[in-house]
CSV table of C-alpha atoms and ligand atoms in Angstrom, one decimal:
chain,number,residue,atom,x,y,z
L,1,MET,CA,-3.1,-67.6,-8.7
L,2,LYS,CA,-4.9,-67.7,-12.0
L,3,ILE,CA,-4.7,-63.9,-12.9
L,4,LYS,CA,-1.0,-63.5,-12.6
L,5,THR,CA,0.0,-60.2,-14.5
L,6,ALA,CA,-1.4,-57.0,-15.4
L,7,GLN,CA,-2.4,-58.2,-18.9
L,8,ASP,CA,-4.0,-61.3,-17.5
L,9,TYR,CA,-6.1,-58.9,-15.4
L,10,LEU,CA,-7.2,-56.9,-18.4
L,11,LYS,CA,-7.9,-60.0,-20.4
L,12,SER,CA,-10.2,-61.4,-17.4
L,13,LEU,CA,-12.2,-58.0,-17.6
L,14,ARG,CA,-12.8,-58.2,-21.0
L,15,LYS,CA,-14.4,-61.6,-20.5
L,16,LEU,CA,-16.6,-60.1,-17.7
L,17,ASP,CA,-20.2,-59.4,-19.1
L,18,HIS,CA,-21.2,-56.8,-16.5
L,19,LYS,CA,-23.3,-53.9,-17.3
L,20,VAL,CA,-21.6,-50.5,-17.1
L,21,TYR,CA,-23.0,-47.1,-18.3
L,22,TYR,CA,-21.4,-43.8,-18.8
L,23,LYS,CA,-22.9,-40.5,-20.1
L,24,GLY,CA,-26.1,-42.6,-21.0
L,25,LYS,CA,-24.3,-45.2,-23.2
L,26,ARG,CA,-23.3,-48.7,-22.3
L,27,ILE,CA,-19.4,-49.3,-21.9
L,28,LYS,CA,-18.6,-52.6,-23.7
L,29,ASP,CA,-15.1,-52.9,-22.7
L,30,VAL,CA,-13.9,-51.0,-19.6
L,31,THR,CA,-10.3,-51.7,-20.2
L,32,ARG,CA,-10.4,-49.6,-23.6
L,33,HIS,CA,-13.1,-47.1,-22.9
L,34,PRO,CA,-11.2,-43.7,-22.2
L,35,ALA,CA,-13.3,-42.9,-19.2
L,36,THR,CA,-12.6,-46.1,-17.5
L,37,ALA,CA,-9.4,-47.4,-18.9
L,38,PRO,CA,-7.0,-45.3,-16.7
L,39,HIS,CA,-8.5,-46.6,-13.5
L,40,VAL,CA,-8.3,-50.1,-15.1
L,41,ARG,CA,-4.6,-49.7,-15.5
L,42,ALA,CA,-4.1,-48.1,-12.1
L,43,ALA,CA,-5.8,-51.3,-10.6
L,44,ALA,CA,-3.6,-53.6,-12.9
L,45,VAL,CA,-0.5,-52.2,-11.0
L,46,THR,CA,-1.5,-54.3,-8.0
L,47,TYR,CA,-1.1,-57.3,-10.1
L,48,ALA,CA,2.1,-56.1,-11.9
L,49,LEU,CA,3.8,-55.5,-8.5
L,50,ALA,CA,3.2,-59.0,-7.3
L,51,ASN,CA,5.7,-60.0,-10.1
L,52,ASP,CA,8.3,-57.4,-9.4
L,53,PRO,CA,11.1,-58.9,-7.2
L,54,GLU,CA,11.6,-55.6,-5.5
L,55,TYR,CA,8.0,-55.5,-4.1
L,56,LYS,CA,7.0,-59.1,-4.0
L,57,ASP,CA,7.4,-59.3,-0.3
L,58,LEU,CA,5.0,-56.4,0.3
L,59,ALA,CA,2.6,-57.2,-2.6
L,60,THR,CA,2.1,-61.2,-1.9
L,61,ALA,CA,1.4,-63.3,1.3
L,62,VAL,CA,0.9,-66.8,2.1
L,63,SER,CA,-2.7,-68.0,2.5
L,64,HIS,CA,-3.5,-69.2,5.8
L,65,LEU,CA,-6.4,-71.2,4.1
L,66,THR,CA,-4.2,-72.9,1.5
L,67,GLY,CA,-0.5,-72.3,2.2
L,68,LYS,CA,-0.3,-70.9,-1.4
L,69,THR,CA,1.3,-67.5,-2.5
L,70,ILE,CA,-1.5,-65.1,-3.0
L,71,SER,CA,-2.1,-61.4,-3.6
L,72,ARG,CA,-1.9,-59.3,-0.4
L,73,PHE,CA,-5.1,-57.7,-1.7
L,74,THR,CA,-6.8,-61.1,-1.1
L,75,HIS,CA,-5.1,-62.0,2.4
L,76,VAL,CA,-6.5,-61.9,5.9
L,77,HIS,CA,-4.0,-60.1,8.1
L,78,ARG,CA,-2.6,-62.6,10.4
L,79,SER,CA,-0.1,-60.4,12.3
L,80,VAL,CA,1.1,-56.8,13.1
L,81,GLU,CA,3.6,-57.4,10.4
L,82,ASP,CA,0.9,-58.0,7.8
L,83,LEU,CA,-0.9,-54.8,8.8
L,84,ILE,CA,2.4,-52.9,8.4
L,85,LYS,CA,3.1,-54.4,5.1
L,86,LYS,CA,-0.3,-53.2,3.7
L,87,VAL,CA,0.4,-49.8,4.6
L,88,LYS,CA,3.8,-49.9,3.0
L,89,LEU,CA,2.4,-51.5,-0.1
L,90,LEU,CA,-0.4,-48.8,-0.4
L,91,ARG,CA,2.3,-46.1,-0.2
L,92,VAL,CA,4.5,-47.7,-3.0
L,93,LEU,CA,1.3,-47.9,-5.3
L,94,GLY,CA,0.4,-44.6,-4.6
L,95,GLN,CA,4.0,-43.4,-5.6
L,96,LYS,CA,3.7,-45.5,-8.8
L,97,THR,CA,0.2,-44.7,-10.0
L,98,GLY,CA,-0.3,-41.0,-8.5
L,99,SER,CA,-3.9,-42.3,-8.2
L,100,CYS,CA,-6.2,-44.4,-6.4
L,101,PHE,CA,-5.7,-48.0,-7.3
L,102,GLN,CA,-9.1,-49.1,-5.8
L,103,ARG,CA,-8.4,-52.6,-4.8
L,104,CYS,CA,-8.1,-51.9,-1.1
L,105,VAL,CA,-11.9,-51.7,-0.6
L,106,GLY,CA,-12.5,-55.4,-1.2
L,107,LEU,CA,-9.4,-56.3,1.0
L,108,ASP,CA,-10.9,-54.3,3.9
L,109,GLY,CA,-14.3,-55.7,3.3
L,110,ILE,CA,-12.7,-59.3,3.2
L,111,ASN,CA,-11.0,-58.8,6.6
L,112,ALA,CA,-14.1,-57.2,8.2
L,113,ALA,CA,-16.3,-60.0,7.0
L,114,TYR,CA,-13.8,-62.7,8.0
L,115,SER,CA,-13.8,-61.8,11.7
L,116,VAL,CA,-17.4,-61.0,11.9
L,117,THR,CA,-18.7,-64.3,10.3
L,118,TYR,CA,-16.6,-66.2,12.8
L,119,GLU,CA,-18.2,-64.4,15.7
L,120,ILE,CA,-21.7,-64.6,14.4
L,121,ASP,CA,-21.4,-68.6,14.0
L,122,ARG,CA,-20.0,-68.9,17.5
L,123,LYS,CA,-22.9,-67.1,19.0
L,124,CYS,CA,-25.7,-68.1,16.7
L,125,GLY,CA,-24.6,-71.6,15.3
L,126,THR,CA,-24.6,-70.6,12.0
L,127,ASP,CA,-22.0,-71.6,9.2
L,128,TYR,CA,-21.3,-68.4,7.6
L,129,PHE,CA,-17.8,-68.6,8.4
L,130,GLU,CA,-17.1,-71.8,6.6
L,131,ARG,CA,-18.9,-70.4,3.6
L,132,PHE,CA,-16.9,-67.4,3.6
L,133,LYS,CA,-13.6,-69.0,3.9
L,134,ARG,CA,-14.6,-71.3,0.8
L,135,TRP,CA,-15.5,-68.2,-1.0
L,136,LEU,CA,-12.2,-66.6,-0.1
L,137,ALA,CA,-10.2,-69.4,-1.2
L,138,TYR,CA,-11.6,-69.0,-4.6
L,139,ILE,CA,-11.1,-65.4,-4.7
L,140,GLN,CA,-7.3,-66.1,-3.5
L,141,GLU,CA,-6.8,-69.0,-6.0
L,142,GLU,CA,-8.2,-67.0,-9.1
L,143,ASN,CA,-6.8,-63.8,-7.7
L,144,LEU,CA,-9.9,-61.7,-8.3
L,145,MET,CA,-10.6,-58.0,-7.5
L,146,VAL,CA,-13.3,-57.6,-5.1
L,147,VAL,CA,-15.4,-54.3,-4.7
L,148,GLY,CA,-16.4,-53.8,-1.1
L,149,ALA,CA,-20.0,-52.5,-1.4
L,150,MET,CA,-21.0,-50.6,1.7
L,151,THR,CA,-22.4,-47.2,1.3
L,152,ASP,CA,-26.3,-47.0,0.7
L,153,PRO,CA,-28.1,-44.2,-0.9
L,154,LYS,CA,-29.8,-43.5,2.5
L,155,GLY,CA,-32.7,-41.3,1.3
L,156,ASP,CA,-34.0,-39.3,4.2
L,157,ARG,CA,-31.0,-39.1,6.6
L,158,SER,CA,-33.3,-38.4,9.5
L,159,LYS,CA,-34.8,-41.9,9.2
L,160,GLY,CA,-33.4,-45.5,9.5
L,161,PRO,CA,-33.5,-48.2,6.9
L,162,ALA,CA,-37.0,-49.5,8.0
L,163,GLU,CA,-38.6,-45.9,8.1
L,164,GLN,CA,-37.7,-44.9,4.7
L,165,VAL,CA,-40.7,-43.8,2.4
L,166,ASP,CA,-38.8,-45.8,-0.3
L,167,PRO,CA,-37.6,-48.9,1.3
L,168,ASP,CA,-35.0,-49.7,-1.4
L,169,GLN,CA,-32.9,-46.6,0.0
L,170,TYR,CA,-31.0,-49.2,2.0
L,171,LEU,CA,-30.0,-52.5,0.3
L,172,ARG,CA,-32.3,-55.1,1.5
L,173,ILE,CA,-33.5,-58.8,1.1
L,174,VAL,CA,-36.8,-58.9,-0.7
L,175,GLU,CA,-37.3,-62.6,-0.8
L,176,ARG,CA,-35.9,-65.5,1.0
L,177,ARG,CA,-36.0,-68.8,-0.9
L,178,ASP,CA,-34.7,-72.2,0.1
L,179,ASN,CA,-31.7,-71.9,-2.1
L,180,GLY,CA,-30.8,-68.3,-1.4
L,181,LEU,CA,-31.8,-64.7,-1.2
L,182,VAL,CA,-33.2,-62.1,-3.6
L,183,ILE,CA,-31.6,-58.5,-3.0
L,184,ARG,CA,-32.8,-55.1,-4.0
L,185,GLY,CA,-31.2,-51.6,-3.6
L,186,ALA,CA,-28.1,-49.7,-4.7
L,187,LYS,CA,-24.6,-49.0,-3.4
L,188,LEU,CA,-23.0,-45.6,-4.2
L,189,HIS,CA,-19.4,-44.4,-4.6
L,190,MET,CA,-18.2,-47.7,-5.4
L,191,THR,CA,-14.5,-47.3,-6.1
L,192,GLY,CA,-13.3,-49.8,-8.6
L,193,GLY,CA,-16.8,-51.0,-9.1
L,194,VAL,CA,-16.5,-51.1,-12.9
L,195,ASN,CA,-13.3,-53.2,-13.0
L,196,SER,CA,-13.9,-55.6,-10.1
L,197,HIS,CA,-14.8,-59.3,-10.7
L,198,GLU,CA,-16.8,-59.7,-7.5
L,199,ILE,CA,-18.9,-57.5,-5.4
L,200,LEU,CA,-18.8,-58.1,-1.5
L,201,ILE,CA,-22.0,-56.5,-0.1
L,202,MET,CA,-22.2,-55.3,3.4
L,203,PRO,CA,-24.5,-53.1,5.5
L,204,THR,CA,-23.8,-49.4,5.5
L,205,THR,CA,-24.6,-49.0,9.2
L,206,ALA,CA,-25.4,-50.5,12.5
L,207,MET,CA,-29.0,-52.1,12.2
L,208,ASP,CA,-31.7,-52.5,14.8
L,209,GLU,CA,-34.2,-55.4,15.3
L,210,LYS,CA,-36.6,-53.8,12.9
L,211,SER,CA,-34.0,-53.8,10.0
L,212,LYS,CA,-33.3,-57.6,9.8
L,213,ASP,CA,-34.0,-57.4,6.0
L,214,TYR,CA,-31.1,-55.0,5.7
L,215,ALA,CA,-28.7,-57.0,7.8
L,216,VAL,CA,-27.0,-58.7,4.8
L,217,VAL,CA,-23.5,-59.6,3.8
L,218,CYS,CA,-23.0,-61.5,0.5
L,219,ALA,CA,-21.0,-61.7,-2.4
L,220,ILE,CA,-21.9,-62.0,-6.2
L,221,PRO,CA,-20.0,-61.9,-9.5
L,222,ALA,CA,-20.1,-58.4,-11.1
L,223,ASP,CA,-21.9,-59.7,-14.1
L,224,THR,CA,-24.8,-61.2,-12.2
L,225,PRO,CA,-28.2,-60.6,-13.9
L,226,GLY,CA,-29.8,-57.4,-12.4
L,227,VAL,CA,-26.7,-55.7,-11.5
L,228,THR,CA,-26.3,-52.3,-13.3
L,229,MET,CA,-23.4,-49.9,-12.7
L,230,ILE,CA,-23.3,-46.3,-13.8
L,231,PHE,CA,-19.9,-44.7,-13.9
L,232,GLY,CA,-19.5,-41.3,-12.2
L,233,ARG,CA,-18.4,-38.0,-13.9
L,234,GLN,CA,-15.1,-36.6,-12.6
L,235,ALA,CA,-13.6,-33.2,-13.0
L,236,ASN,CA,-12.1,-32.7,-16.5
L,237,ASP,CA,-13.2,-36.2,-17.6
L,238,ASP,CA,-13.2,-35.1,-21.1
L,239,ARG,CA,-9.7,-34.8,-20.9
L,240,LYS,CA,-9.4,-38.4,-20.7
L,241,ASP,CA,-9.9,-38.5,-24.4
L,242,ASN,CA,-7.1,-40.9,-25.8
L,243,ARG,CA,-5.7,-38.0,-27.7
L,244,GLU,CA,-5.1,-35.8,-24.8
L,245,ARG,CA,-1.8,-37.3,-23.4
L,246,ILE,CA,-0.6,-34.0,-21.7
L,247,ASP,CA,-3.8,-32.2,-20.5
L,248,SER,CA,-5.3,-35.0,-18.4
L,249,GLY,CA,-2.1,-34.6,-16.2
L,250,ASN,CA,-1.9,-38.4,-15.3
L,251,PRO,CA,-2.7,-39.9,-18.8
L,252,LEU,CA,-1.7,-43.5,-17.7
L,253,PHE,CA,-3.5,-43.8,-14.4
L,254,GLY,CA,-6.2,-41.0,-14.4
L,255,GLY,CA,-5.2,-39.4,-10.9
L,256,VAL,CA,-8.5,-40.6,-9.1
L,257,GLY,CA,-10.2,-43.6,-8.3
L,258,GLY,CA,-13.1,-44.1,-10.7
L,259,GLU,CA,-16.5,-44.6,-8.9
L,260,ALA,CA,-19.8,-46.0,-9.8
L,261,VAL,CA,-23.3,-46.4,-8.6
L,262,ILE,CA,-24.3,-50.2,-8.5
L,263,ALA,CA,-27.8,-51.0,-8.6
L,264,PHE,CA,-29.3,-54.4,-7.6
L,265,GLU,CA,-32.6,-54.9,-9.1
L,266,ASP,CA,-34.0,-58.1,-7.6
L,267,VAL,CA,-30.5,-60.0,-7.8
L,268,PHE,CA,-30.3,-63.7,-6.7
L,269,VAL,CA,-27.7,-64.7,-4.3
L,270,PRO,CA,-27.1,-68.4,-3.9
L,271,ARG,CA,-27.2,-69.6,-0.2
L,272,GLU,CA,-23.4,-70.5,-0.4
L,273,ARG,CA,-22.6,-67.0,-1.0
L,274,VAL,CA,-24.6,-65.5,1.9
L,275,PHE,CA,-22.6,-64.5,4.9
L,276,MET,CA,-25.1,-62.7,7.1
L,277,ASP,CA,-28.9,-62.9,7.0
L,278,GLY,CA,-30.6,-61.0,9.5
L,279,GLU,CA,-28.0,-60.9,12.4
L,280,THR,CA,-28.6,-57.3,13.1
L,281,GLU,CA,-26.4,-57.4,16.4
L,282,PHE,CA,-23.1,-58.0,14.2
L,283,THR,CA,-23.8,-55.2,11.8
L,284,ASN,CA,-22.1,-52.8,14.1
L,285,ALA,CA,-18.8,-54.6,14.5
L,286,LEU,CA,-18.9,-55.3,10.8
L,287,VAL,CA,-19.0,-51.7,9.7
L,288,TYR,CA,-16.9,-50.5,12.4
L,289,ARG,CA,-14.0,-52.9,11.4
L,290,PHE,CA,-14.3,-52.3,7.7
L,291,ALA,CA,-14.3,-48.6,8.4
L,292,ALA,CA,-11.2,-48.8,10.6
L,293,HIS,CA,-9.3,-50.9,8.1
L,294,HIS,CA,-10.1,-48.6,5.3
L,295,ARG,CA,-9.3,-45.5,7.4
L,296,ALA,CA,-5.9,-47.1,8.1
L,297,ASN,CA,-5.0,-46.9,4.5
L,298,TYR,CA,-5.0,-43.3,4.0
L,299,GLY,CA,-1.6,-42.7,5.4
L,300,GLY,CA,-0.5,-45.3,2.9
L,301,CYS,CA,-2.1,-44.4,-0.4
L,302,LYS,CA,-2.4,-40.7,0.0
L,303,THR,CA,1.1,-40.4,1.4
L,304,GLY,CA,2.2,-41.9,-2.0
L,305,LEU,CA,0.2,-39.3,-3.7
L,306,ILE,CA,1.9,-36.5,-1.5
L,307,ASP,CA,5.1,-38.1,-2.5
L,308,VAL,CA,4.5,-37.6,-6.1
L,309,LEU,CA,3.1,-34.2,-5.6
L,310,THR,CA,5.9,-32.8,-3.7
L,311,GLY,CA,8.1,-34.2,-6.3
L,312,ALA,CA,6.4,-32.5,-8.9
L,313,VAL,CA,6.2,-29.3,-7.2
L,314,THR,CA,9.9,-29.4,-6.4
L,315,TYR,CA,10.8,-30.1,-10.0
L,316,LEU,CA,8.6,-27.4,-11.0
L,317,THR,CA,10.3,-24.9,-8.9
L,318,GLN,CA,13.7,-26.1,-10.2
L,319,ILE,CA,12.6,-25.5,-13.9
L,320,GLN,CA,11.1,-22.1,-13.1
L,321,GLY,CA,14.1,-20.8,-11.3
L,322,THR,CA,12.4,-20.5,-7.6
L,323,ALA,CA,13.7,-23.6,-6.0
L,324,LYS,CA,16.3,-21.8,-4.0
L,325,ALA,CA,14.1,-19.3,-2.4
L,326,SER,CA,13.9,-19.8,1.3
L,327,HIS,CA,10.0,-19.8,1.4
L,328,VAL,CA,9.9,-22.3,-1.3
L,329,ARG,CA,12.2,-24.7,0.6
L,330,ASP,CA,10.1,-24.0,3.7
L,331,LYS,CA,6.9,-24.9,1.8
L,332,VAL,CA,8.4,-28.2,0.6
L,333,THR,CA,9.5,-28.9,3.8
L,334,GLU,CA,5.9,-28.5,5.2
L,335,MET,CA,4.5,-30.9,2.4
L,336,ILE,CA,7.1,-33.6,3.4
L,337,HIS,CA,6.4,-33.1,7.0
L,338,LEU,CA,2.5,-33.4,6.4
L,339,GLY,CA,3.0,-36.5,4.1
L,340,GLU,CA,5.1,-38.4,6.8
L,341,THR,CA,2.8,-37.3,9.5
L,342,LEU,CA,-0.1,-39.0,7.7
L,343,TYR,CA,2.2,-42.2,7.2
L,344,SER,CA,3.0,-42.3,10.9
L,345,SER,CA,-0.7,-42.6,12.1
L,346,SER,CA,-1.3,-45.6,9.5
L,347,ILE,CA,1.9,-47.3,10.7
L,348,ALA,CA,1.0,-46.8,14.5
L,349,CYS,CA,-2.5,-48.0,14.0
L,350,ALA,CA,-0.9,-51.2,12.4
L,351,ALA,CA,1.8,-51.5,15.1
L,352,GLU,CA,-0.9,-51.4,17.7
L,353,GLY,CA,-2.9,-54.1,15.9
L,354,TRP,CA,-4.7,-56.9,17.7
L,355,PRO,CA,-6.0,-60.3,17.0
L,356,THR,CA,-9.9,-60.9,16.8
L,357,PRO,CA,-11.0,-64.3,18.0
L,358,SER,CA,-10.9,-65.5,14.5
L,359,GLY,CA,-7.2,-64.9,14.3
L,360,ALA,CA,-7.5,-61.9,11.7
L,361,TYR,CA,-5.5,-58.8,13.1
L,362,MET,CA,-7.5,-55.5,13.4
L,363,VAL,CA,-5.7,-52.1,13.5
L,364,ASP,CA,-6.2,-49.8,16.4
L,365,THR,CA,-9.4,-48.1,15.6
L,366,MET,CA,-8.3,-44.7,17.4
L,367,LEU,CA,-5.3,-44.3,15.6
L,368,ALA,CA,-6.8,-45.4,12.3
L,369,ASN,CA,-9.7,-42.8,12.5
L,370,VAL,CA,-7.2,-39.9,13.8
L,371,GLY,CA,-5.0,-40.8,10.6
L,372,LYS,CA,-7.7,-40.5,8.2
L,373,HIS,CA,-9.1,-37.4,9.8
L,374,ASN,CA,-6.0,-36.0,9.4
L,375,ALA,CA,-6.0,-36.9,5.7
L,376,THR,CA,-9.0,-34.8,5.3
L,377,ARG,CA,-7.0,-31.8,6.3
L,378,PHE,CA,-3.3,-32.6,5.4
L,379,HIS,CA,-4.0,-33.6,1.7
L,380,PHE,CA,-6.0,-30.3,1.3
L,381,GLU,CA,-3.1,-28.3,3.0
L,382,VAL,CA,-0.4,-30.1,0.6
L,383,ALA,CA,-2.6,-29.2,-2.3
L,384,ARG,CA,-2.8,-25.6,-1.3
L,385,LEU,CA,1.1,-25.4,-1.0
L,386,ALA,CA,1.5,-27.2,-4.2
L,387,ALA,CA,-0.8,-24.7,-6.1
L,388,ASP,CA,0.9,-21.8,-4.2
L,389,LEU,CA,4.3,-22.9,-5.3
L,390,ALA,CA,3.3,-23.9,-9.0
L,391,GLY,CA,1.9,-20.5,-9.7
L,392,GLY,CA,-1.0,-19.2,-11.5
L,393,PHE,CA,-0.1,-20.7,-14.9
L,394,LEU,CA,-1.9,-23.9,-13.6
L,395,ALA,CA,-5.3,-22.2,-14.2
L,396,THR,CA,-4.5,-20.3,-17.4
L,397,LEU,CA,-2.6,-22.8,-19.6
L,398,PRO,CA,-3.6,-23.1,-23.2
L,399,SER,CA,-4.5,-26.7,-24.3
L,400,GLU,CA,-2.0,-29.2,-25.8
L,401,TYR,CA,-3.8,-28.6,-29.1
L,402,ASP,CA,-2.5,-25.0,-29.0
L,403,LEU,CA,0.8,-26.1,-27.9
L,404,ASN,CA,1.0,-28.6,-31.1
L,405,SER,CA,-0.6,-26.1,-33.5
L,406,GLU,CA,1.5,-24.6,-36.4
L,407,GLU,CA,-0.3,-21.2,-35.7
L,408,THR,CA,0.0,-20.9,-32.0
L,409,GLY,CA,2.7,-23.5,-30.9
L,410,HIS,CA,5.6,-21.2,-31.3
L,411,LEU,CA,4.0,-18.7,-28.9
L,412,VAL,CA,2.8,-21.2,-26.3
L,413,LYS,CA,6.6,-22.6,-26.2
L,414,LYS,CA,8.0,-19.1,-26.0
L,415,TYR,CA,5.8,-17.5,-23.3
L,416,PHE,CA,5.4,-20.6,-21.0
L,417,SER,CA,9.0,-21.4,-20.8
L,418,GLY,CA,11.0,-21.5,-17.6
L,419,VAL,CA,14.7,-21.7,-17.1
L,420,ALA,CA,17.0,-22.1,-20.3
L,421,GLY,CA,17.5,-25.5,-21.6
L,422,ILE,CA,14.2,-27.1,-20.3
L,423,ALA,CA,11.7,-27.8,-23.0
L,424,THR,CA,8.4,-25.8,-22.2
L,425,GLU,CA,6.6,-29.0,-22.8
L,426,GLU,CA,8.1,-30.3,-19.6
L,427,ARG,CA,6.8,-27.4,-17.6
L,428,ILE,CA,3.5,-27.9,-18.9
L,429,LYS,CA,3.4,-31.6,-18.3
L,430,ILE,CA,4.4,-31.3,-14.8
L,431,GLY,CA,1.9,-28.4,-14.4
L,432,ARG,CA,-0.9,-30.5,-15.5
L,433,LEU,CA,0.0,-33.3,-13.3
L,434,ILE,CA,-0.1,-30.9,-10.3
L,435,GLU,CA,-3.4,-29.4,-11.6
L,436,SER,CA,-4.9,-33.0,-11.9
L,437,MET,CA,-3.7,-34.0,-8.3
L,438,THR,CA,-4.7,-30.8,-6.5
L,439,GLY,CA,-8.2,-30.2,-8.0
L,440,GLY,CA,-11.8,-31.5,-8.2
L,441,THR,CA,-12.4,-35.2,-7.7
L,442,ALA,CA,-9.0,-36.1,-6.4
L,443,LEU,CA,-9.4,-34.1,-3.1
L,444,VAL,CA,-13.1,-34.9,-2.7
L,445,GLU,CA,-12.0,-38.6,-2.3
L,446,SER,CA,-9.5,-37.6,0.5
L,447,MET,CA,-12.3,-35.7,2.3
L,448,HIS,CA,-15.2,-38.4,2.1
L,449,GLY,CA,-13.5,-41.7,0.9
L,450,ALA,CA,-13.4,-44.3,4.0
L,451,GLY,CA,-16.2,-42.0,5.4
L,452,SER,CA,-16.7,-38.2,5.9
L,453,PRO,CA,-14.7,-36.3,8.7
L,454,GLN,CA,-17.8,-36.4,10.9
L,455,ALA,CA,-17.8,-40.0,10.8
L,456,GLN,CA,-14.2,-40.0,12.1
L,457,ARG,CA,-15.1,-37.4,14.9
L,458,VAL,CA,-17.9,-39.6,16.2
L,459,MET,CA,-15.5,-42.6,16.3
L,460,ILE,CA,-12.7,-40.5,18.0
L,461,PHE,CA,-15.0,-39.1,20.7
L,462,ARG,CA,-16.3,-42.6,21.3
L,463,GLU,CA,-13.0,-44.2,21.7
L,464,GLY,CA,-11.7,-41.0,23.7
L,465,ASN,CA,-12.0,-43.0,26.9
L,466,LEU,CA,-13.1,-39.7,28.6
L,467,ASP,CA,-13.6,-41.5,32.0
L,468,LYS,CA,-10.2,-42.5,32.2
L,469,LYS,CA,-9.0,-39.0,31.3
L,470,ILE,CA,-11.3,-37.5,34.2
L,471,LYS,CA,-9.9,-39.7,36.5
L,472,LEU,CA,-6.4,-38.7,35.6
L,473,ALA,CA,-7.3,-35.0,35.9
L,474,LYS,CA,-9.1,-35.6,39.2
L,475,ALA,CA,-6.4,-37.6,40.8
L,476,LEU,CA,-3.9,-34.5,40.3
L,477,ALA,CA,-6.4,-32.0,41.2
L,478,GLY,CA,-7.0,-34.0,44.6
L,479,ILE,CA,-10.8,-34.7,43.9
L,480,ALA,CA,-12.0,-38.0,45.4
L,481,PRO,CA,-12.6,-40.4,42.4
L,482,GLU,CA,-16.0,-41.6,43.8
L,483,ARG,CA,-17.4,-38.1,43.1
L,484,SER,CA,-16.7,-38.5,39.4
L,485,ARG,CA,-19.7,-38.0,37.2
L,486,LYS,CA,-20.6,-41.1,35.5
L,487,VAL,CA,-19.2,-40.9,31.9
L,488,ARG,CA,-20.2,-43.4,29.2
L,489,LYS,CA,-17.7,-46.0,28.6
L,490,ASN,CA,-16.9,-45.9,25.1
L,491,ARG,CA,-14.2,-48.4,24.3
L,492,MET,CA,-15.7,-50.7,21.6
L,493,HIS,CA,-13.0,-53.6,21.6
A,1,LIG,FE1,-7.1,-47.7,-1.7
A,1,LIG,FE2,-9.0,-46.1,-0.8
A,1,LIG,FE3,-6.8,-45.2,-1.2
A,1,LIG,FE4,-8.1,-45.8,-3.2
A,1,LIG,S1,-8.4,-44.2,-1.8
A,1,LIG,S2,-6.0,-46.2,-3.0
A,1,LIG,S3,-9.3,-47.5,-2.4
A,1,LIG,S4,-7.2,-46.8,0.3
A,2,LIG,FE1,-12.3,-44.6,-1.5
C-alpha cells in the first residue's frame, strides 16, 4: 500500500489539485482549512487503524486480485466473515471518531460495481469487468480513498431523467468518443467528496431504455479538469474555527461527515475507466446492491456513535450527581438497548450474506433495509434520551470565550459546576460533545444517508414476500391455496 499512515493520507491530499469551494472561496488545502480538516482527520483514522496491531485484522484484508494485504476499505467481500468484519470495523471507527469517517461510500460502490460489471460482461460480451479489476488493483495498491457518487439532483421528481426540462439534472453522457466519454451533471450530498482521491460515478436510479445516456458507471481522479466541489454548511460550522476547542464539541473529528456538491462540467473519462455505458437493464441491480451494502453499515458506524453518546451521558450524570436515580439508569439502559438492536441488524444481514456470480458477497437486503430504517428512528430516540438526561444547560451554555474570560470566567465556573472535585470545564466539554452529537446535521445524516426512510420502506415492501405470507395464513385458516389472489412476486435476488 503506497499510502500507509494517516500522515501519508494527509500528504497525498495536499498533492491533489482538486477544486473545492466553501462560503464562496476556494479551499487550497482541505487538510488545514477549519471547515474540512476535522472530516479529513476522521477519514485518516481509517488509515491509522490498519497499522494498529489491535485492529489490523478488521482494518485490512488480503486482496483476491493480487494476494497482497490491503485496506478493507478497498476490498471486495469474499465471504460472510468479510461482511461481518466490515460491520465490526465501522463500529470501532464510530467509537474512535464519534463521527462519520466517510470512506465506506466508496467501498460500497466498489462492491456493487464489481459484481454488476461481471454480470454485464456475461450477458453483453463487454469487457467492463476486466477494466474494473485493473482500476481496483490500482486503488488497492495505492490505498486511495474513493467517493461513491450516486445521488443526482433529480430536478422535477415527477419526471424521469430523459423527461427533465434541464437534461443535466441527472448525470449523463454528452459525447461518445473513440477513446472515452464526456459526462455532464452533478452529484449531491457527497460524503467525503472533498477528501477522496477518486470519484466512482454510478447512476442514481434504475434507468429505462430512453435513458441510455444516463446509464453510466465510471471513475475519475478528483482533480480531473471540469470537476468542481462545493462543500456544504453544517450546523454550528463557525465553531470549527481552530480557536474553538471546546464549543465545537468534537474538535478533532467534527462529529458529522462533511458533504459536498460535485459538479461535472463536460468531463472527459478515458475508455479504460468506463464500467457501464448505456446498459440500462443493469442499473437497477447496481443501485439496489449499492444501497443494500451502504444500509448495512448503519448498525456499525451509528452504533459506534451511540456508544460514545451513551458514555458521554452516563459520565455527565455522574458528574452532575444524577447517575443513581432509577429513571436515569433506565434511560441509559434504553440507549444501550437501541444501539445493540441496530448492531444486531447489521450483523444479521452480513451473516445471511450470499455470493453473487462474480464471487463478491452481498448482504441480505431485507435485513439491511430494516437495520437502516431502524437507524432513522433509534438514533433520534437515543439523541432524545441523551438531551433529556443531559439537561437544559446544553442549550444555554455560555461560550468558551466567556469561560476563559478574566471578567466572566469565575462566574461560568461557579454556576455551571456539578459535583465537588470535578472541574466545570469537564462538564462543559462533555455537554458540548453531546450537543454536537444530538443536533442538526448529525441526525439528518442518520435519516437520509444511504437513502431516506421511504426508500427503505419501498424495499421492505418489495422484499416482504407477501404471497408466501398469505399462503401461510390461508393454510392455517383452511382456505384452499388455488383461491389465492395473485400477489406480485417481489424477491429480487
Ligand atoms: Fe460510513 Fe455512511 Fe456511516 Fe459515514 S454514515 S461512517 S459514510 S456508513
Ligand atoms: Fe452517508
